[in-house]
Short mmCIF file of C-alpha atoms in Angstrom, two decimals:
data_model
loop_
_atom_site.label_atom_id
_atom_site.label_comp_id
_atom_site.label_asym_id
_atom_site.label_seq_id
_atom_site.Cartn_x
_atom_site.Cartn_y
_atom_site.Cartn_z
CA MET A 30 -32.04 -44.01 99.11
CA LYS A 31 -32.47 -46.43 96.22
CA ILE A 32 -30.45 -46.21 92.98
CA PHE A 33 -31.67 -47.72 89.73
CA LYS A 34 -29.70 -48.01 86.50
CA THR A 35 -32.41 -49.46 84.27
CA LYS A 36 -36.01 -48.53 83.51
CA GLU A 37 -37.06 -52.15 84.14
CA SER A 38 -35.73 -52.16 87.70
CA LEU A 39 -37.18 -48.70 88.38
CA SER A 40 -40.58 -49.71 86.99
CA ALA A 41 -40.59 -52.85 89.12
CA TYR A 42 -39.98 -50.72 92.22
CA LEU A 43 -42.66 -48.19 91.27
CA ASN A 44 -45.21 -50.96 90.70
CA LEU A 45 -44.80 -52.02 94.33
CA LEU A 46 -45.62 -48.55 95.67
CA ASP A 47 -49.04 -47.71 97.06
CA LYS A 48 -50.94 -46.08 94.21
CA LYS A 49 -52.00 -43.33 96.64
CA ASN A 50 -48.37 -42.23 96.97
CA SER A 51 -47.72 -38.91 95.25
CA ILE A 52 -44.46 -38.92 93.28
CA GLY A 53 -42.34 -35.82 92.77
CA PHE A 54 -39.79 -35.94 89.96
CA VAL A 55 -36.67 -33.83 89.43
CA PRO A 56 -34.95 -34.50 86.08
CA THR A 57 -31.28 -33.44 86.01
CA MET A 58 -28.12 -33.96 83.98
CA GLY A 59 -26.09 -34.36 87.14
CA ALA A 60 -23.34 -32.12 88.54
CA ILE A 61 -25.84 -31.53 91.36
CA HIS A 62 -25.77 -28.06 92.94
CA ASN A 63 -27.91 -26.06 95.36
CA GLY A 64 -30.38 -25.20 92.61
CA HIS A 65 -31.11 -28.90 92.09
CA LEU A 66 -31.29 -29.45 95.85
CA LYS A 67 -33.93 -26.71 96.09
CA LEU A 68 -36.02 -28.67 93.57
CA ILE A 69 -35.58 -31.82 95.69
CA GLU A 70 -36.52 -29.91 98.84
CA THR A 71 -39.67 -28.50 97.19
CA SER A 72 -40.66 -31.94 95.94
CA LYS A 73 -40.19 -33.52 99.37
CA LYS A 74 -42.49 -30.92 100.92
CA GLN A 75 -45.23 -31.61 98.37
CA CYS A 76 -44.95 -35.34 97.57
CA ARG A 77 -44.61 -38.64 99.45
CA LYS A 78 -41.77 -39.92 97.24
CA THR A 79 -39.12 -37.92 95.38
CA ILE A 80 -37.27 -39.31 92.38
CA CYS A 81 -34.28 -37.63 90.77
CA SER A 82 -32.91 -38.68 87.39
CA ILE A 83 -29.30 -38.12 86.38
CA PHE A 84 -28.81 -38.40 82.65
CA ILE A 85 -26.75 -36.27 80.27
CA ASN A 86 -29.15 -36.31 77.35
CA PRO A 87 -27.28 -36.47 74.02
CA THR A 88 -30.20 -35.38 71.83
CA GLN A 89 -30.41 -31.89 73.34
CA PHE A 90 -26.82 -30.95 72.47
CA ASP A 91 -26.07 -29.40 69.09
CA ASN A 92 -22.38 -29.08 70.00
CA THR A 93 -20.40 -32.34 70.41
CA GLU A 94 -17.66 -30.60 72.40
CA ASP A 95 -20.26 -29.11 74.79
CA TYR A 96 -21.71 -32.60 75.34
CA LYS A 97 -18.28 -34.15 76.00
CA ASN A 98 -17.26 -31.35 78.39
CA TYR A 99 -20.48 -31.35 80.42
CA PRO A 100 -19.38 -31.96 84.04
CA LYS A 101 -19.77 -35.53 85.30
CA LYS A 102 -19.66 -36.08 89.08
CA LEU A 103 -21.86 -39.13 89.63
CA ASP A 104 -20.40 -40.31 92.96
CA GLU A 105 -20.53 -36.77 94.36
CA ASP A 106 -24.09 -36.43 93.06
CA TYR A 107 -25.17 -39.58 94.93
CA ILE A 108 -23.73 -38.22 98.18
CA LYS A 109 -25.45 -34.84 97.81
CA LEU A 110 -28.79 -36.43 96.96
CA GLN A 111 -28.52 -38.86 99.87
CA GLN A 112 -27.83 -35.94 102.23
CA ALA A 113 -30.91 -34.20 100.77
CA LYS A 114 -32.93 -37.34 101.61
CA CYS A 115 -33.93 -37.99 98.00
CA ASP A 116 -35.83 -41.29 97.93
CA VAL A 117 -34.86 -42.65 94.51
CA ILE A 118 -32.20 -41.97 91.86
CA TYR A 119 -32.52 -43.13 88.28
CA SER A 120 -29.15 -42.84 86.51
CA PRO A 121 -29.30 -44.81 83.27
CA GLU A 122 -26.86 -45.09 80.39
CA ALA A 123 -28.05 -43.88 76.98
CA PRO A 124 -29.01 -47.38 75.65
CA ASP A 125 -31.57 -47.68 78.44
CA LEU A 126 -33.51 -44.72 77.04
CA TYR A 127 -32.53 -44.59 73.36
CA LYS A 128 -32.37 -47.19 70.64
CA LYS A 129 -29.24 -47.26 68.49
CA ASN A 130 -29.07 -44.17 66.22
CA GLU A 131 -32.35 -42.85 67.65
CA THR A 132 -32.71 -39.09 67.27
CA ALA A 133 -35.01 -36.52 68.85
CA LYS A 134 -38.72 -36.54 68.05
CA LYS A 135 -40.20 -33.51 66.35
CA PHE A 136 -42.68 -31.52 68.41
CA ASN A 137 -44.80 -28.48 67.63
CA PHE A 138 -44.21 -25.81 70.25
CA LYS A 139 -45.65 -23.05 68.06
CA THR A 140 -43.65 -19.91 68.90
CA LEU A 141 -42.19 -21.12 72.20
CA ASP A 142 -38.99 -22.51 70.66
CA LEU A 143 -38.37 -19.96 67.92
CA SER A 144 -36.36 -17.43 69.93
CA MET A 145 -33.32 -17.50 72.20
CA GLU A 146 -32.31 -21.11 73.06
CA GLY A 147 -34.36 -22.46 70.17
CA LYS A 148 -32.70 -20.04 67.77
CA PHE A 149 -29.12 -20.51 68.96
CA ARG A 150 -29.22 -24.23 69.84
CA HIS A 151 -30.69 -26.07 66.86
CA ASN A 152 -33.08 -28.89 67.81
CA HIS A 153 -32.32 -28.36 71.51
CA PHE A 154 -35.91 -28.35 72.72
CA ASN A 155 -36.93 -31.35 70.63
CA GLY A 156 -34.15 -33.21 72.44
CA VAL A 157 -35.29 -31.95 75.85
CA ALA A 158 -38.91 -32.88 75.14
CA THR A 159 -37.93 -36.31 73.80
CA VAL A 160 -36.14 -37.34 76.99
CA ILE A 161 -38.74 -35.76 79.30
CA GLU A 162 -41.51 -37.69 77.54
CA LYS A 163 -39.53 -40.92 77.96
CA LEU A 164 -38.91 -40.22 81.64
CA PHE A 165 -42.55 -39.31 82.28
CA GLN A 166 -43.66 -42.56 80.62
CA ILE A 167 -41.43 -44.56 82.97
CA ILE A 168 -42.10 -42.64 86.21
CA ASN A 169 -45.56 -41.13 85.68
CA PRO A 170 -44.92 -38.46 88.33
CA THR A 171 -47.64 -36.55 90.12
CA LYS A 172 -45.54 -33.39 89.92
CA ALA A 173 -42.28 -32.52 88.15
CA TYR A 174 -39.99 -29.71 89.23
CA PHE A 175 -37.99 -27.40 86.96
CA GLY A 176 -35.89 -24.34 87.76
CA GLU A 177 -37.03 -20.94 86.54
CA LYS A 178 -33.42 -20.28 85.45
CA ASP A 179 -34.31 -22.20 82.29
CA ILE A 180 -37.52 -20.24 81.79
CA GLN A 181 -37.94 -21.12 78.11
CA GLN A 182 -37.48 -24.82 78.90
CA LEU A 183 -40.09 -24.50 81.66
CA GLN A 184 -42.64 -23.13 79.17
CA ILE A 185 -41.71 -25.85 76.66
CA VAL A 186 -42.30 -28.61 79.23
CA LYS A 187 -45.68 -27.12 80.15
CA SER A 188 -46.59 -27.27 76.46
CA LEU A 189 -45.26 -30.84 76.21
CA VAL A 190 -47.53 -32.22 78.94
CA ASN A 191 -50.52 -30.87 77.03
CA GLN A 192 -49.31 -32.42 73.78
CA ILE A 193 -48.78 -35.87 75.28
CA ASN A 194 -51.92 -35.67 77.49
CA SER A 195 -49.88 -36.13 80.65
CA LYS A 196 -51.52 -35.50 84.03
CA THR A 197 -48.19 -34.48 85.58
CA VAL A 198 -48.30 -31.00 87.13
CA ILE A 199 -45.26 -28.87 86.20
CA ILE A 200 -43.89 -26.74 89.03
CA GLY A 201 -41.45 -23.88 88.39
CA VAL A 202 -39.05 -23.19 91.26
CA PRO A 203 -37.29 -19.79 91.65
CA THR A 204 -33.63 -19.56 90.66
CA VAL A 205 -31.04 -20.19 93.37
CA ARG A 206 -28.05 -17.82 93.16
CA GLU A 207 -24.48 -17.60 94.36
CA LYS A 208 -23.51 -14.71 96.65
CA ASN A 209 -22.66 -12.46 93.69
CA GLY A 210 -25.99 -13.14 92.00
CA LEU A 211 -24.71 -15.69 89.48
CA ALA A 212 -27.42 -18.29 88.85
CA MET A 213 -26.53 -21.75 90.14
CA SER A 214 -25.67 -23.97 87.19
CA SER A 215 -23.77 -27.21 86.61
CA ARG A 216 -21.63 -25.28 84.12
CA ASN A 217 -20.40 -23.01 86.95
CA LYS A 218 -18.12 -25.93 87.93
CA LEU A 219 -16.17 -25.21 84.74
CA LEU A 220 -15.43 -21.62 85.84
CA SER A 221 -12.57 -20.39 87.99
CA PHE A 222 -13.34 -18.18 91.00
CA GLU A 223 -12.24 -15.13 89.00
CA GLU A 224 -14.47 -16.10 86.07
CA LYS A 225 -17.45 -16.56 88.39
CA GLU A 226 -16.88 -13.05 89.71
CA LYS A 227 -16.71 -11.65 86.18
CA ALA A 228 -19.86 -13.56 85.19
CA SER A 229 -21.82 -11.56 87.78
CA ILE A 230 -22.29 -8.95 85.03
CA ILE A 231 -25.21 -11.11 83.82
CA TYR A 232 -27.16 -10.78 87.05
CA ASN A 233 -26.15 -7.14 87.44
CA CYS A 234 -27.73 -6.37 84.06
CA LEU A 235 -30.87 -8.33 84.89
CA ASN A 236 -31.17 -6.58 88.23
CA TYR A 237 -30.69 -3.18 86.57
CA CYS A 238 -33.66 -3.95 84.32
CA ARG A 239 -35.79 -4.94 87.31
CA ASN A 240 -34.91 -1.72 89.13
CA ASN A 241 -35.46 0.47 86.06
CA LYS A 242 -38.64 -0.99 84.62
CA ASN A 243 -39.96 2.54 84.20
CA GLN A 244 -37.57 2.86 81.25
CA SER A 245 -38.38 1.63 77.75
CA ILE A 246 -37.32 -1.86 76.70
CA SER A 247 -35.14 -0.44 73.90
CA LYS A 248 -33.29 1.76 76.39
CA LEU A 249 -32.71 -1.13 78.80
CA LYS A 250 -31.51 -3.38 75.99
CA LYS A 251 -29.06 -0.68 74.91
CA HIS A 252 -27.74 -0.50 78.49
CA ILE A 253 -27.11 -4.28 78.55
CA ILE A 254 -25.25 -4.21 75.23
CA GLU A 255 -23.11 -1.29 76.42
CA GLN A 256 -22.18 -3.11 79.64
CA PHE A 257 -21.12 -6.24 77.76
CA ASN A 258 -19.17 -4.23 75.20
CA LYS A 259 -17.16 -2.71 78.05
CA ALA A 260 -16.51 -6.16 79.55
CA GLN A 261 -14.28 -7.76 76.92
CA TYR A 262 -13.84 -10.97 78.94
CA ILE A 263 -17.45 -12.09 78.33
CA HIS A 264 -19.34 -12.41 75.04
CA LEU A 265 -23.06 -11.60 74.88
CA GLU A 266 -24.98 -14.08 72.72
CA TYR A 267 -28.41 -12.57 73.23
CA ALA A 268 -30.40 -10.29 75.50
CA GLU A 269 -34.13 -10.58 74.89
CA PHE A 270 -37.21 -9.16 76.53
CA VAL A 271 -39.98 -11.71 75.96
CA SER A 272 -43.59 -12.47 76.80
CA LEU A 273 -44.07 -15.58 78.93
CA ASN A 274 -47.19 -16.36 76.89
CA ASN A 275 -45.28 -17.21 73.72
CA MET A 276 -41.57 -16.53 74.48
CA GLN A 277 -41.49 -14.02 71.65
CA PRO A 278 -39.62 -10.69 71.87
CA ILE A 279 -41.62 -7.68 73.04
CA ASN A 280 -41.12 -3.96 72.50
CA LYS A 281 -43.57 -2.84 75.20
CA TRP A 282 -44.15 -4.11 78.71
CA GLU A 283 -47.00 -6.56 79.19
CA LYS A 284 -48.84 -7.05 82.48
CA GLU A 285 -46.87 -7.60 85.70
CA LYS A 286 -44.99 -10.92 85.95
CA ASN A 287 -45.73 -11.72 82.31
CA ASN A 288 -42.39 -10.43 80.99
CA ALA A 289 -38.91 -11.87 81.24
CA ILE A 290 -35.51 -10.49 80.39
CA CYS A 291 -33.26 -13.36 79.27
CA ILE A 292 -29.50 -13.30 78.73
CA ALA A 293 -27.08 -15.87 77.30
CA ALA A 294 -23.34 -15.24 77.34
CA TYR A 295 -20.01 -17.02 76.98
CA ILE A 296 -17.08 -16.64 79.33
CA ASN A 297 -14.26 -18.45 77.57
CA LYS A 298 -16.05 -21.54 76.20
CA VAL A 299 -18.58 -21.83 79.03
CA ARG A 300 -22.11 -20.82 78.08
CA LEU A 301 -24.29 -19.30 80.80
CA ILE A 302 -27.98 -18.37 80.72
CA ASP A 303 -30.14 -16.48 83.19
CA ASN A 304 -33.35 -14.47 83.40
CA ILE A 305 -35.57 -12.43 85.66
CA ILE A 306 -39.35 -12.39 85.46
CA LEU A 307 -40.68 -8.83 85.51
#
């Protein structure tokens, strides 16, 4: 496994590769967990070389405290990625990707970024798209892998590749879950065992919606709100039923696998998101 800290050294390595080599890319912010490792595994099955980036991207955070508290486990991450037989790690510092005082670019995602994460995390997706564009320019991957847990981000990245005329194919990989259904997330490292157990209410609500799709959306949404109101230890930020076409809220079911129910919630100061495609 090779580790690069600068785009120059990574580019020099990539230039030596056979141009016929397919490159799979997994962008992460570190604190590697089984969800990330599933992305690596999928990439290794489909591509000759797999590259993983580890970079906590400052431009996608609207909350300074959230950015400072984001878990950092670089040495542990290297070990996990080596065990997963990842070929290359790119783990730069911010000055390698951003000029001094550089901010996020402005993109036009039409309606994709108007709801949910776009509504509650100002400028978040511009920050995500800014760093993904930079990383794609350096690596030029054949395929890039993103978890379906961040379903809105996945749709944003698919829009981005069209905007920047990238040939990279975006692959969504199903969410990996803990035994109680909680979606694997780097932020889970900030939760105690008891808090993880309590956070299972998110998946329980999503699963209820999947099992009761014969009910109206308004009735299911009411059920979710009632469940969170009973559970005083966790705060519901949003519960939205959306169309995957435009990530806008829906009142009626669209065709199969074109709907998603998305939830964001706080347990103490830790923000968790999850969804199920219906």
